[in-house]
Amino acid sequence: MKQTRMATSPVLTGIHPLDAEGLRLIHAYWRAANYLSVGQIYLLDNPLLKTPLGLEDLKPRLLGHWGTTPGLNLIYAHASRVIKRRELDAIYIMGPGHGGPAGVANAYLEGTYSERYPDVTMDEAGLRKLFRQFSFPGGIPSHNAPETPGSIHEGGELGYALVHAYGAAFDNPDLTVFCIIGDGEAETGPLAASWHSNKFVNPARDGVVLPILHLNGYKIANPTVLARIPENELIELMEGYGHRPVIVSGDDPMKVHQQMAAALEWCLDEIARIKRGSDHERPVWPMIILRTPKGWTGPKTVDGVQVEGTFRAHQVPVTDFESEPGHLKILEDWMRSYHPEELFDASGKLVNELAQLAPRGDRRLSANPHANGGELLKDLRLPDFREYAVTVTRPGTTLGEATRVLGTYLRDVVKNNPDNFRIMGPDETVSNRLGAVLEATNRAWDAEVVPGDDHLGPDGRVMEVLSEHMCEGWLEGYLLTGRHGLFDCYEAFIHIIDSMFNQHAKWLKVTRTIPWRRPIASLNYLLSSHVWRQD
Amino acid sequence: MKQTRMATSPVLTGIHPLDAEGLRLIHAYWRAANYLSVGQIYLLDNPLLKTPLGLEDLKPRLLGHWGTTPGLNLIYAHASRVIKRRELDAIYIMGPGHGGPAGVANAYLEGTYSERYPDVTMDEAGLRKLFRQFSFPGGIPSHNAPETPGSIHEGGELGYALVHAYGAAFDNPDLTVFCIIGDGEAETGPLAASWHSNKFVNPARDGVVLPILHLNGYKIANPTVLARIPENELIELMEGYGHRPVIVSGDDPMKVHQQMAAALEWCLDEIARIKRGSDHERPVWPMIILRTPKGWTGPKTVDGVQVEGTFRAHQVPVTDFESEPGHLKILEDWMRSYHPEELFDASGKLVNELAQLAPRGDRRLSANPHANGGELLKDLRLPDFREYAVTVTRPGTTLGEATRVLGTYLRDVVKNNPDNFRIMGPDETVSNRLGAVLEATNRAWDAEVVPGDDHLGPDGRVMEVLSEHMCEGWLEGYLLTGRHGLFDCYEAFIHIIDSMFNQHAKWLKVTRTIPWRRPIASLNYLLSSHVWRQD
Ligand SMILES: Cc1ncc(C[n+]2csc(CCOP(=O)(O)OP(=O)(O)O)c2C)c(N)n1
Ligand SMILES: Cc1ncc(C[n+]2csc(CCOP(=O)(O)OP(=O)(O)O)c2C)c(N)n1
């Protein structure tokens, strides 16, 4: 495809898409999600703070990641707003899935949590359960996990947010994938490479990934690289990756709400324009850089040391309640700063005006069927393998190559299943003798094409990029959203994705025990060449 | 450090640093390297083409990667030129180390090969051996390997060129590392992340990495992403990564020689200016983008199909000599186009005027001791571990944490070995309870520092980046050049570098059998946390 560069990104300060009431409501929704997140990290009991907080209300062992959570909640609230306004079909990938409280809190606010787990009711008793179960023996993990409604993305090993998002978007032309990437995660190899996924997207038949780089400045105990380079350098980087970034930045919630709303409107207008497909050029997809304090709205200082806006907010920002009597007040003030009494009624139910903000039914991010791919799974239409038999008239006289024959079978699988089967590989499909598939399809390619190129086109079902991480991640995202595929790789290099495979297998193992998770298709590998020939 | 942006890169067309004689000589040197590379891929015999090429002169099984080789040879020749002019101490990392013929050819031209392997003499018999042994039973691998003098970098699994280069440069203030990165390799995750290594370099106490992105356009059977995005997008990407790129581009060797010479002079001037250290800002390090045809100077077409400048040049560009009688002439014409009779005398010895071009002794890229790290290895000065014992007066009454105690020991190792011991980790040094090391040193950090930051500075011996690939790769490069270190990591995430570890172990295994390779220090891991807690 031809490719052009266009005007730079808009400056959004000064644009106010939210009227006073809209602003009040979205801020209240965010406060509710933040309140529920803090509650999960800390509380055993007294979920509505009906009485002063006591030591006996606190969990004995405090676990969880607060730092990333307010940002995740903010984006979630704003994403839900535009889903409703624009009737989007969308899912939400939480790169910093260690911010597990955010996923759970939002699913709860949307009512999905109680639908999936009827014992976690939308009242005080349910809130108590919700809080208590988090990272508690017999409860749920502290990170985004298969248990979390709306998730296809484990909050464990970082690096795969974008590839999972793209995998979900392929062949889902009407899907929008909000993909949050931590600035820590952005330092990983797989993530750094996967920005280039945008050269493999077909605007006509694929969905859209909207990357939101969550620049809260820190990883565990250190600043992040992308937060500490000059902003114009960061913008160049994102433009170099083929994106048009728009920046949302600040620590005043009211201002950030307006900017965030404006940024999303601008991005979705851009996306709609691109999707109309008038320009015959590789699109420059929009993305958002969100620069807000780590642990935003949490304790500003603890024992005289700054916490909000620093790496100290990464996990549990205030602890040691037994030994430090002042800490309980910090926590209580913090939780009360969200004004739970305005968010939940006396019975513990989310107040109506907030419950009504969420999208309805399947449109809720936590209930979208694409995030429970098994619900959408269709069997592959497979040809009869006997028709591909190599005829052997006399023993020892017929020559045949296993993968060359398989190639003809796969060619017909591609033909029969034009929108739910893909083949991924690090540029080894032909060298693995599967070349026959190219009789039925191209290699996916949305960058420049020159004379002499071999089977490249935006429509391709074969996806070749020299990154085993991207191949694996795309395929995982594709499978997790209910489709089928194959990864062909030299055996020598499959070890590159050992740990990704482990994480995927762990996900599958856990989903077996979750009744509402529907089974998805298997992850198929074709490994060729001898493992020790690493060249 | 403060950081500023400066003027954009120079345009080099029209600058001619080479006089006619200099141009003639460097071109001849390049031809010699190319000739030796083709010879290795094809010839069993008749190494000087003293008689017309016959089928019996060819290897029965043709292996090797031609496509990348002319580019590797070109950069090598020009790097050697500036090493001599500027008396540089330098090593050469071949990212596309599958272009193994290039490493061997250049070591041979420099005389190092015959020093290391006295049976491969600098005459016709030696040439025959050199050609025959390549990718031949009982011979040497087809890729850069421990056997290749001057290499610390295996030509196997792609992705680690830059991290190895940086690992080599740390604490070697006078070393220049020429690092060639294939545009295919640039698609991998580890490589895409590792450009940011430049934020962890201290211009005063570390050496310099000069990245050269080898944009020959193709990987195995496909174009590469970076070759098919608009040039301004690629420049933005490199600037976003914190580099100032200079572009060398063309297919006319004479013009490219001039541009390449000019580019290197400009880069090395820039580097010298940065090294003088007058600006108190994070430097914007130069880099080169080299855009030349894949398989340059090889057969233009075979059977009417274009080969030079396409993916068809990736491995062996012309084959099937038995069945296609015209092919032998293609090969012979190709080899004779380098005019071997001008490059080697009748005895098969490299002519004097070319032999004199190479740097002398240790300054030869193939003989630099940094590329045989064991030669430079110094024992660590280790404190007596007994002094760190935890006193236990009565059983079951003393509390102690293993890694916290280890931290105090490591602190003193850092103190005693201020320039040849480093600790790498994905931001987990404190959470792994090794915090005491920060009493003796900082975390390496050359990007912005703000109040409240914890132990950051360009001088740090602790290197934290959220990329297990970078940690492992930096450490490997550091060890391979004769130093010591430790990688501390959560056990859950060490699987991310399984395949890197395999490749390193393979390297070590092979070096055991190579007498001139001196042993290097062990690769030390400290793994903490339970493997299944992936968050
Ligand atoms: C591959 C990998 N290495 C290390 C970790 C340990 N870890 C957990 S959270 C975290 C920091 C994440 O930073 P970021 O992505 O910016 O998220 P946020 O700051 O928003 O929490 C690290 C290093 C991990 N989860 N995955
Ligand atoms: C991680 C990894 N995956 C796959 C391969 C197989 N492979 C060998 S060479 C090559 C293409 C390399 O392209 P590039 O880096 O541009 O080198 P060049 O084109 O100069 O040969 C591939 C994919 C590999 N060596 N390493």
PDB file of N, CA and C in Angstrom, chain B residues 366-441:
ATOM      1  N   SER B 366      39.500  -8.869  13.761  1.00  0.00           N
ATOM      2  CA  SER B 366      39.475 -10.308  14.001  1.00  0.00           C
ATOM      3  C   SER B 366      40.438 -10.733  15.099  1.00  0.00           C
ATOM      4  N   ALA B 367      41.242  -9.796  15.601  1.00  0.00           N
ATOM      5  CA  ALA B 367      42.241 -10.172  16.604  1.00  0.00           C
ATOM      6  C   ALA B 367      42.109  -9.371  17.888  1.00  0.00           C
ATOM      7  N   ASN B 368      41.098  -8.507  17.961  1.00  0.00           N
ATOM      8  CA  ASN B 368      40.976  -7.677  19.153  1.00  0.00           C
ATOM      9  C   ASN B 368      40.707  -8.549  20.383  1.00  0.00           C
ATOM     10  N   PRO B 369      41.494  -8.385  21.427  1.00  0.00           N
ATOM     11  CA  PRO B 369      41.324  -9.252  22.602  1.00  0.00           C
ATOM     12  C   PRO B 369      39.948  -9.123  23.268  1.00  0.00           C
ATOM     13  N   HIS B 370      39.283  -8.001  23.084  1.00  0.00           N
ATOM     14  CA  HIS B 370      37.930  -7.893  23.663  1.00  0.00           C
ATOM     15  C   HIS B 370      36.994  -8.948  23.081  1.00  0.00           C
ATOM     16  N   ALA B 371      37.306  -9.425  21.881  1.00  0.00           N
ATOM     17  CA  ALA B 371      36.476 -10.459  21.276  1.00  0.00           C
ATOM     18  C   ALA B 371      36.934 -11.863  21.658  1.00  0.00           C
ATOM     19  N   ASN B 372      37.859 -11.926  22.591  1.00  0.00           N
ATOM     20  CA  ASN B 372      38.254 -13.212  23.162  1.00  0.00           C
ATOM     21  C   ASN B 372      38.445 -12.944  24.644  1.00  0.00           C
ATOM     22  N   GLY B 373      37.300 -12.602  25.272  1.00  0.00           N
ATOM     23  CA  GLY B 373      37.289 -11.987  26.591  1.00  0.00           C
ATOM     24  C   GLY B 373      38.174 -12.652  27.626  1.00  0.00           C
ATOM     25  N   GLY B 374      38.304 -13.989  27.508  1.00  0.00           N
ATOM     26  CA  GLY B 374      39.120 -14.696  28.481  1.00  0.00           C
ATOM     27  C   GLY B 374      40.541 -14.149  28.551  1.00  0.00           C
ATOM     28  N   GLU B 375      41.011 -13.588  27.455  1.00  0.00           N
ATOM     29  CA  GLU B 375      42.370 -13.014  27.463  1.00  0.00           C
ATOM     30  C   GLU B 375      42.480 -11.834  28.421  1.00  0.00           C
ATOM     31  N   LEU B 376      41.344 -11.186  28.670  1.00  0.00           N
ATOM     32  CA  LEU B 376      41.364  -9.974  29.497  1.00  0.00           C
ATOM     33  C   LEU B 376      40.827 -10.222  30.905  1.00  0.00           C
ATOM     34  N   LEU B 377      40.342 -11.440  31.128  1.00  0.00           N
ATOM     35  CA  LEU B 377      39.656 -11.747  32.382  1.00  0.00           C
ATOM     36  C   LEU B 377      40.566 -11.533  33.590  1.00  0.00           C
ATOM     37  N   LYS B 378      40.041 -10.812  34.569  1.00  0.00           N
ATOM     38  CA  LYS B 378      40.737 -10.693  35.846  1.00  0.00           C
ATOM     39  C   LYS B 378      39.857 -11.314  36.924  1.00  0.00           C
ATOM     40  N   ASP B 379      40.459 -12.000  37.861  1.00  0.00           N
ATOM     41  CA  ASP B 379      39.665 -12.551  38.962  1.00  0.00           C
ATOM     42  C   ASP B 379      38.949 -11.435  39.709  1.00  0.00           C
ATOM     43  N   LEU B 380      37.761 -11.744  40.178  1.00  0.00           N
ATOM     44  CA  LEU B 380      37.065 -10.797  41.050  1.00  0.00           C
ATOM     45  C   LEU B 380      37.788 -10.731  42.384  1.00  0.00           C
ATOM     46  N   ARG B 381      37.803  -9.572  43.007  1.00  0.00           N
ATOM     47  CA  ARG B 381      38.306  -9.476  44.379  1.00  0.00           C
ATOM     48  C   ARG B 381      37.117  -9.673  45.313  1.00  0.00           C
ATOM     49  N   LEU B 382      37.048 -10.843  45.893  1.00  0.00           N
ATOM     50  CA  LEU B 382      35.876 -11.208  46.689  1.00  0.00           C
ATOM     51  C   LEU B 382      36.168 -11.121  48.184  1.00  0.00           C
ATOM     52  N   PRO B 383      35.268 -10.530  48.933  1.00  0.00           N
ATOM     53  CA  PRO B 383      35.439 -10.533  50.387  1.00  0.00           C
ATOM     54  C   PRO B 383      35.247 -11.958  50.933  1.00  0.00           C
ATOM     55  N   ASP B 384      35.713 -12.169  52.135  1.00  0.00           N
ATOM     56  CA  ASP B 384      35.567 -13.482  52.778  1.00  0.00           C
ATOM     57  C   ASP B 384      34.105 -13.661  53.201  1.00  0.00           C
ATOM     58  N   PHE B 385      33.455 -14.660  52.651  1.00  0.00           N
ATOM     59  CA  PHE B 385      32.015 -14.795  52.899  1.00  0.00           C
ATOM     60  C   PHE B 385      31.706 -15.043  54.367  1.00  0.00           C
ATOM     61  N   ARG B 386      32.707 -15.551  55.119  1.00  0.00           N
ATOM     62  CA  ARG B 386      32.463 -15.831  56.543  1.00  0.00           C
ATOM     63  C   ARG B 386      32.131 -14.576  57.329  1.00  0.00           C
ATOM     64  N   GLU B 387      32.623 -13.451  56.792  1.00  0.00           N
ATOM     65  CA  GLU B 387      32.344 -12.203  57.507  1.00  0.00           C
ATOM     66  C   GLU B 387      30.886 -11.780  57.421  1.00  0.00           C
ATOM     67  N   TYR B 388      30.139 -12.443  56.574  1.00  0.00           N
ATOM     68  CA  TYR B 388      28.731 -12.080  56.402  1.00  0.00           C
ATOM     69  C   TYR B 388      27.813 -13.079  57.097  1.00  0.00           C
ATOM     70  N   ALA B 389      28.405 -13.953  57.863  1.00  0.00           N
ATOM     71  CA  ALA B 389      27.614 -14.978  58.535  1.00  0.00           C
ATOM     72  C   ALA B 389      26.577 -14.335  59.447  1.00  0.00           C
ATOM     73  N   VAL B 390      25.402 -14.940  59.518  1.00  0.00           N
ATOM     74  CA  VAL B 390      24.381 -14.507  60.456  1.00  0.00           C
ATOM     75  C   VAL B 390      24.649 -15.242  61.779  1.00  0.00           C
ATOM     76  N   THR B 391      24.879 -14.479  62.826  1.00  0.00           N
ATOM     77  CA  THR B 391      25.170 -15.105  64.110  1.00  0.00           C
ATOM     78  C   THR B 391      23.896 -15.715  64.688  1.00  0.00           C
ATOM     79  N   VAL B 392      23.969 -16.976  64.972  1.00  0.00           N
ATOM     80  CA  VAL B 392      22.816 -17.663  65.562  1.00  0.00           C
ATOM     81  C   VAL B 392      23.224 -18.103  66.961  1.00  0.00           C
ATOM     82  N   THR B 393      22.731 -17.401  67.983  1.00  0.00           N
ATOM     83  CA  THR B 393      23.136 -17.728  69.341  1.00  0.00           C
ATOM     84  C   THR B 393      22.375 -18.933  69.883  1.00  0.00           C
ATOM     85  N   ARG B 394      21.070 -18.937  69.598  1.00  0.00           N
ATOM     86  CA  ARG B 394      20.283 -20.090  69.997  1.00  0.00           C
ATOM     87  C   ARG B 394      19.418 -20.524  68.826  1.00  0.00           C
ATOM     88  N   PRO B 395      19.296 -21.810  68.565  1.00  0.00           N
ATOM     89  CA  PRO B 395      18.504 -22.266  67.418  1.00  0.00           C
ATOM     90  C   PRO B 395      17.073 -21.725  67.478  1.00  0.00           C
ATOM     91  N   GLY B 396      16.549 -21.359  66.324  1.00  0.00           N
ATOM     92  CA  GLY B 396      15.146 -20.968  66.229  1.00  0.00           C
ATOM     93  C   GLY B 396      14.830 -19.597  66.794  1.00  0.00           C
ATOM     94  N   THR B 397      15.818 -18.773  67.057  1.00  0.00           N
ATOM     95  CA  THR B 397      15.525 -17.462  67.647  1.00  0.00           C
ATOM     96  C   THR B 397      15.987 -16.301  66.772  1.00  0.00           C
ATOM     97  N   THR B 398      16.812 -16.582  65.773  1.00  0.00           N
ATOM     98  CA  THR B 398      17.370 -15.499  64.960  1.00  0.00           C
ATOM     99  C   THR B 398      16.607 -15.383  63.651  1.00  0.00           C
ATOM    100  N   LEU B 399      16.258 -14.136  63.295  1.00  0.00           N
ATOM    101  CA  LEU B 399      15.620 -13.899  61.991  1.00  0.00           C
ATOM    102  C   LEU B 399      16.654 -13.374  61.008  1.00  0.00           C
ATOM    103  N   GLY B 400      16.659 -13.918  59.812  1.00  0.00           N
ATOM    104  CA  GLY B 400      17.575 -13.423  58.779  1.00  0.00           C
ATOM    105  C   GLY B 400      16.995 -13.741  57.431  1.00  0.00           C
ATOM    106  N   GLU B 401      17.273 -12.911  56.448  1.00  0.00           N
ATOM    107  CA  GLU B 401      16.762 -13.175  55.109  1.00  0.00           C
ATOM    108  C   GLU B 401      17.955 -13.429  54.218  1.00  0.00           C
ATOM    109  N   ALA B 402      17.927 -14.558  53.513  1.00  0.00           N
ATOM    110  CA  ALA B 402      19.090 -14.975  52.728  1.00  0.00           C
ATOM    111  C   ALA B 402      19.546 -13.877  51.770  1.00  0.00           C
ATOM    112  N   THR B 403      18.598 -13.356  50.973  1.00  0.00           N
ATOM    113  CA  THR B 403      19.042 -12.419  49.942  1.00  0.00           C
ATOM    114  C   THR B 403      19.407 -11.058  50.547  1.00  0.00           C
ATOM    115  N   ARG B 404      18.826 -10.719  51.696  1.00  0.00           N
ATOM    116  CA  ARG B 404      19.215  -9.449  52.315  1.00  0.00           C
ATOM    117  C   ARG B 404      20.680  -9.508  52.762  1.00  0.00           C
ATOM    118  N   VAL B 405      21.064 -10.650  53.275  1.00  0.00           N
ATOM    119  CA  VAL B 405      22.470 -10.829  53.670  1.00  0.00           C
ATOM    120  C   VAL B 405      23.362 -10.855  52.427  1.00  0.00           C
ATOM    121  N   LEU B 406      22.907 -11.583  51.425  1.00  0.00           N
ATOM    122  CA  LEU B 406      23.666 -11.604  50.171  1.00  0.00           C
ATOM    123  C   LEU B 406      23.875 -10.197  49.632  1.00  0.00           C
ATOM    124  N   GLY B 407      22.851  -9.352  49.812  1.00  0.00           N
ATOM    125  CA  GLY B 407      22.956  -7.963  49.352  1.00  0.00           C
ATOM    126  C   GLY B 407      24.169  -7.258  49.948  1.00  0.00           C
ATOM    127  N   THR B 408      24.448  -7.507  51.225  1.00  0.00           N
ATOM    128  CA  THR B 408      25.602  -6.828  51.839  1.00  0.00           C
ATOM    129  C   THR B 408      26.912  -7.382  51.270  1.00  0.00           C
ATOM    130  N   TYR B 409      26.916  -8.658  50.994  1.00  0.00           N
ATOM    131  CA  TYR B 409      28.097  -9.262  50.361  1.00  0.00           C
ATOM    132  C   TYR B 409      28.305  -8.662  48.974  1.00  0.00           C
ATOM    133  N   LEU B 410      27.218  -8.594  48.195  1.00  0.00           N
ATOM    134  CA  LEU B 410      27.324  -8.043  46.835  1.00  0.00           C
ATOM    135  C   LEU B 410      27.734  -6.572  46.870  1.00  0.00           C
ATOM    136  N   ARG B 411      27.232  -5.859  47.863  1.00  0.00           N
ATOM    137  CA  ARG B 411      27.637  -4.457  48.034  1.00  0.00           C
ATOM    138  C   ARG B 411      29.160  -4.366  48.071  1.00  0.00           C
ATOM    139  N   ASP B 412      29.780  -5.265  48.804  1.00  0.00           N
ATOM    140  CA  ASP B 412      31.237  -5.196  48.948  1.00  0.00           C
ATOM    141  C   ASP B 412      31.949  -5.735  47.704  1.00  0.00           C
ATOM    142  N   VAL B 413      31.303  -6.656  47.012  1.00  0.00           N
ATOM    143  CA  VAL B 413      31.869  -7.081  45.720  1.00  0.00           C
ATOM    144  C   VAL B 413      31.894  -5.881  44.763  1.00  0.00           C
ATOM    145  N   VAL B 414      30.808  -5.131  44.763  1.00  0.00           N
ATOM    146  CA  VAL B 414      30.753  -3.936  43.913  1.00  0.00           C
ATOM    147  C   VAL B 414      31.855  -2.962  44.307  1.00  0.00           C
ATOM    148  N   LYS B 415      32.005  -2.747  45.619  1.00  0.00           N
ATOM    149  CA  LYS B 415      33.036  -1.801  46.090  1.00  0.00           C
ATOM    150  C   LYS B 415      34.424  -2.239  45.652  1.00  0.00           C
ATOM    151  N   ASN B 416      34.705  -3.531  45.784  1.00  0.00           N
ATOM    152  CA  ASN B 416      36.057  -4.036  45.492  1.00  0.00           C
ATOM    153  C   ASN B 416      36.368  -4.120  44.010  1.00  0.00           C
ATOM    154  N   ASN B 417      35.332  -4.095  43.209  1.00  0.00           N
ATOM    155  CA  ASN B 417      35.522  -4.337  41.765  1.00  0.00           C
ATOM    156  C   ASN B 417      34.770  -3.269  40.981  1.00  0.00           C
ATOM    157  N   PRO B 418      35.260  -2.048  41.106  1.00  0.00           N
ATOM    158  CA  PRO B 418      34.440  -0.939  40.598  1.00  0.00           C
ATOM    159  C   PRO B 418      34.308  -0.879  39.085  1.00  0.00           C
ATOM    160  N   ASP B 419      35.065  -1.669  38.341  1.00  0.00           N
ATOM    161  CA  ASP B 419      34.923  -1.540  36.888  1.00  0.00           C
ATOM    162  C   ASP B 419      34.817  -2.864  36.143  1.00  0.00           C
ATOM    163  N   ASN B 420      34.544  -3.945  36.836  1.00  0.00           N
ATOM    164  CA  ASN B 420      34.353  -5.180  36.069  1.00  0.00           C
ATOM    165  C   ASN B 420      33.320  -6.135  36.686  1.00  0.00           C
ATOM    166  N   PHE B 421      32.357  -5.548  37.386  1.00  0.00           N
ATOM    167  CA  PHE B 421      31.268  -6.364  37.937  1.00  0.00           C
ATOM    168  C   PHE B 421      29.972  -5.555  37.865  1.00  0.00           C
ATOM    169  N   ARG B 422      28.963  -6.143  37.299  1.00  0.00           N
ATOM    170  CA  ARG B 422      27.660  -5.460  37.227  1.00  0.00           C
ATOM    171  C   ARG B 422      26.531  -6.409  37.609  1.00  0.00           C
ATOM    172  N   ILE B 423      25.439  -5.820  38.056  1.00  0.00           N
ATOM    173  CA  ILE B 423      24.239  -6.582  38.414  1.00  0.00           C
ATOM    174  C   ILE B 423      23.110  -6.134  37.495  1.00  0.00           C
ATOM    175  N   MET B 424      22.488  -7.078  36.806  1.00  0.00           N
ATOM    176  CA  MET B 424      21.401  -6.757  35.883  1.00  0.00           C
ATOM    177  C   MET B 424      20.097  -7.323  36.432  1.00  0.00           C
ATOM    178  N   GLY B 425      19.001  -6.635  36.190  1.00  0.00           N
ATOM    179  CA  GLY B 425      17.712  -7.183  36.598  1.00  0.00           C
ATOM    180  C   GLY B 425      16.560  -6.330  36.086  1.00  0.00           C
ATOM    181  N   PRO B 426      15.401  -6.965  35.938  1.00  0.00           N
ATOM    182  CA  PRO B 426      14.227  -6.236  35.438  1.00  0.00           C
ATOM    183  C   PRO B 426      13.530  -5.459  36.550  1.00  0.00           C
ATOM    184  N   ASP B 427      14.280  -4.591  37.223  1.00  0.00           N
ATOM    185  CA  ASP B 427      13.719  -3.725  38.256  1.00  0.00           C
ATOM    186  C   ASP B 427      13.280  -4.520  39.478  1.00  0.00           C
ATOM    187  N   GLU B 428      14.076  -5.486  39.853  1.00  0.00           N
ATOM    188  CA  GLU B 428      13.680  -6.322  40.982  1.00  0.00           C
ATOM    189  C   GLU B 428      14.771  -6.427  42.046  1.00  0.00           C
ATOM    190  N   THR B 429      15.810  -5.618  41.918  1.00  0.00           N
ATOM    191  CA  THR B 429      16.931  -5.728  42.839  1.00  0.00           C
ATOM    192  C   THR B 429      16.490  -5.452  44.280  1.00  0.00           C
ATOM    193  N   VAL B 430      15.699  -4.414  44.471  1.00  0.00           N
ATOM    194  CA  VAL B 430      15.240  -4.107  45.823  1.00  0.00           C
ATOM    195  C   VAL B 430      14.191  -5.119  46.263  1.00  0.00           C
ATOM    196  N   SER B 431      13.266  -5.445  45.364  1.00  0.00           N
ATOM    197  CA  SER B 431      12.222  -6.382  45.794  1.00  0.00           C
ATOM    198  C   SER B 431      12.815  -7.768  46.017  1.00  0.00           C
ATOM    199  N   ASN B 432      13.960  -8.061  45.415  1.00  0.00           N
ATOM    200  CA  ASN B 432      14.681  -9.303  45.722  1.00  0.00           C
ATOM    201  C   ASN B 432      15.581  -9.157  46.958  1.00  0.00           C
ATOM    202  N   ARG B 433      15.442  -8.029  47.644  1.00  0.00           N
ATOM    203  CA  ARG B 433      16.120  -7.792  48.934  1.00  0.00           C
ATOM    204  C   ARG B 433      17.636  -7.643  48.799  1.00  0.00           C
ATOM    205  N   LEU B 434      18.067  -7.204  47.610  1.00  0.00           N
ATOM    206  CA  LEU B 434      19.504  -6.950  47.446  1.00  0.00           C
ATOM    207  C   LEU B 434      19.809  -5.468  47.620  1.00  0.00           C
ATOM    208  N   GLY B 435      18.864  -4.750  48.201  1.00  0.00           N
ATOM    209  CA  GLY B 435      18.956  -3.295  48.291  1.00  0.00           C
ATOM    210  C   GLY B 435      20.275  -2.768  48.816  1.00  0.00           C
ATOM    211  N   ALA B 436      20.976  -3.557  49.623  1.00  0.00           N
ATOM    212  CA  ALA B 436      22.225  -3.048  50.209  1.00  0.00           C
ATOM    213  C   ALA B 436      23.238  -2.651  49.145  1.00  0.00           C
ATOM    214  N   VAL B 437      23.177  -3.231  47.969  1.00  0.00           N
ATOM    215  CA  VAL B 437      24.144  -2.843  46.933  1.00  0.00           C
ATOM    216  C   VAL B 437      24.031  -1.362  46.605  1.00  0.00           C
ATOM    217  N   LEU B 438      22.845  -0.802  46.827  1.00  0.00           N
ATOM    218  CA  LEU B 438      22.678   0.622  46.512  1.00  0.00           C
ATOM    219  C   LEU B 438      23.397   1.519  47.513  1.00  0.00           C
ATOM    220  N   GLU B 439      23.908   0.940  48.599  1.00  0.00           N
ATOM    221  CA  GLU B 439      24.789   1.732  49.475  1.00  0.00           C
ATOM    222  C   GLU B 439      26.119   1.993  48.784  1.00  0.00           C
ATOM    223  N   ALA B 440      26.482   1.113  47.877  1.00  0.00           N
ATOM    224  CA  ALA B 440      27.793   1.240  47.234  1.00  0.00           C
ATOM    225  C   ALA B 440      27.728   1.821  45.834  1.00  0.00           C
ATOM    226  N   THR B 441      26.551   1.821  45.250  1.00  0.00           N
ATOM    227  CA  THR B 441      26.467   2.254  43.853  1.00  0.00           C
ATOM    228  C   THR B 441      25.057   2.710  43.534  1.00  0.00           C
TER     229      THR B 441
END
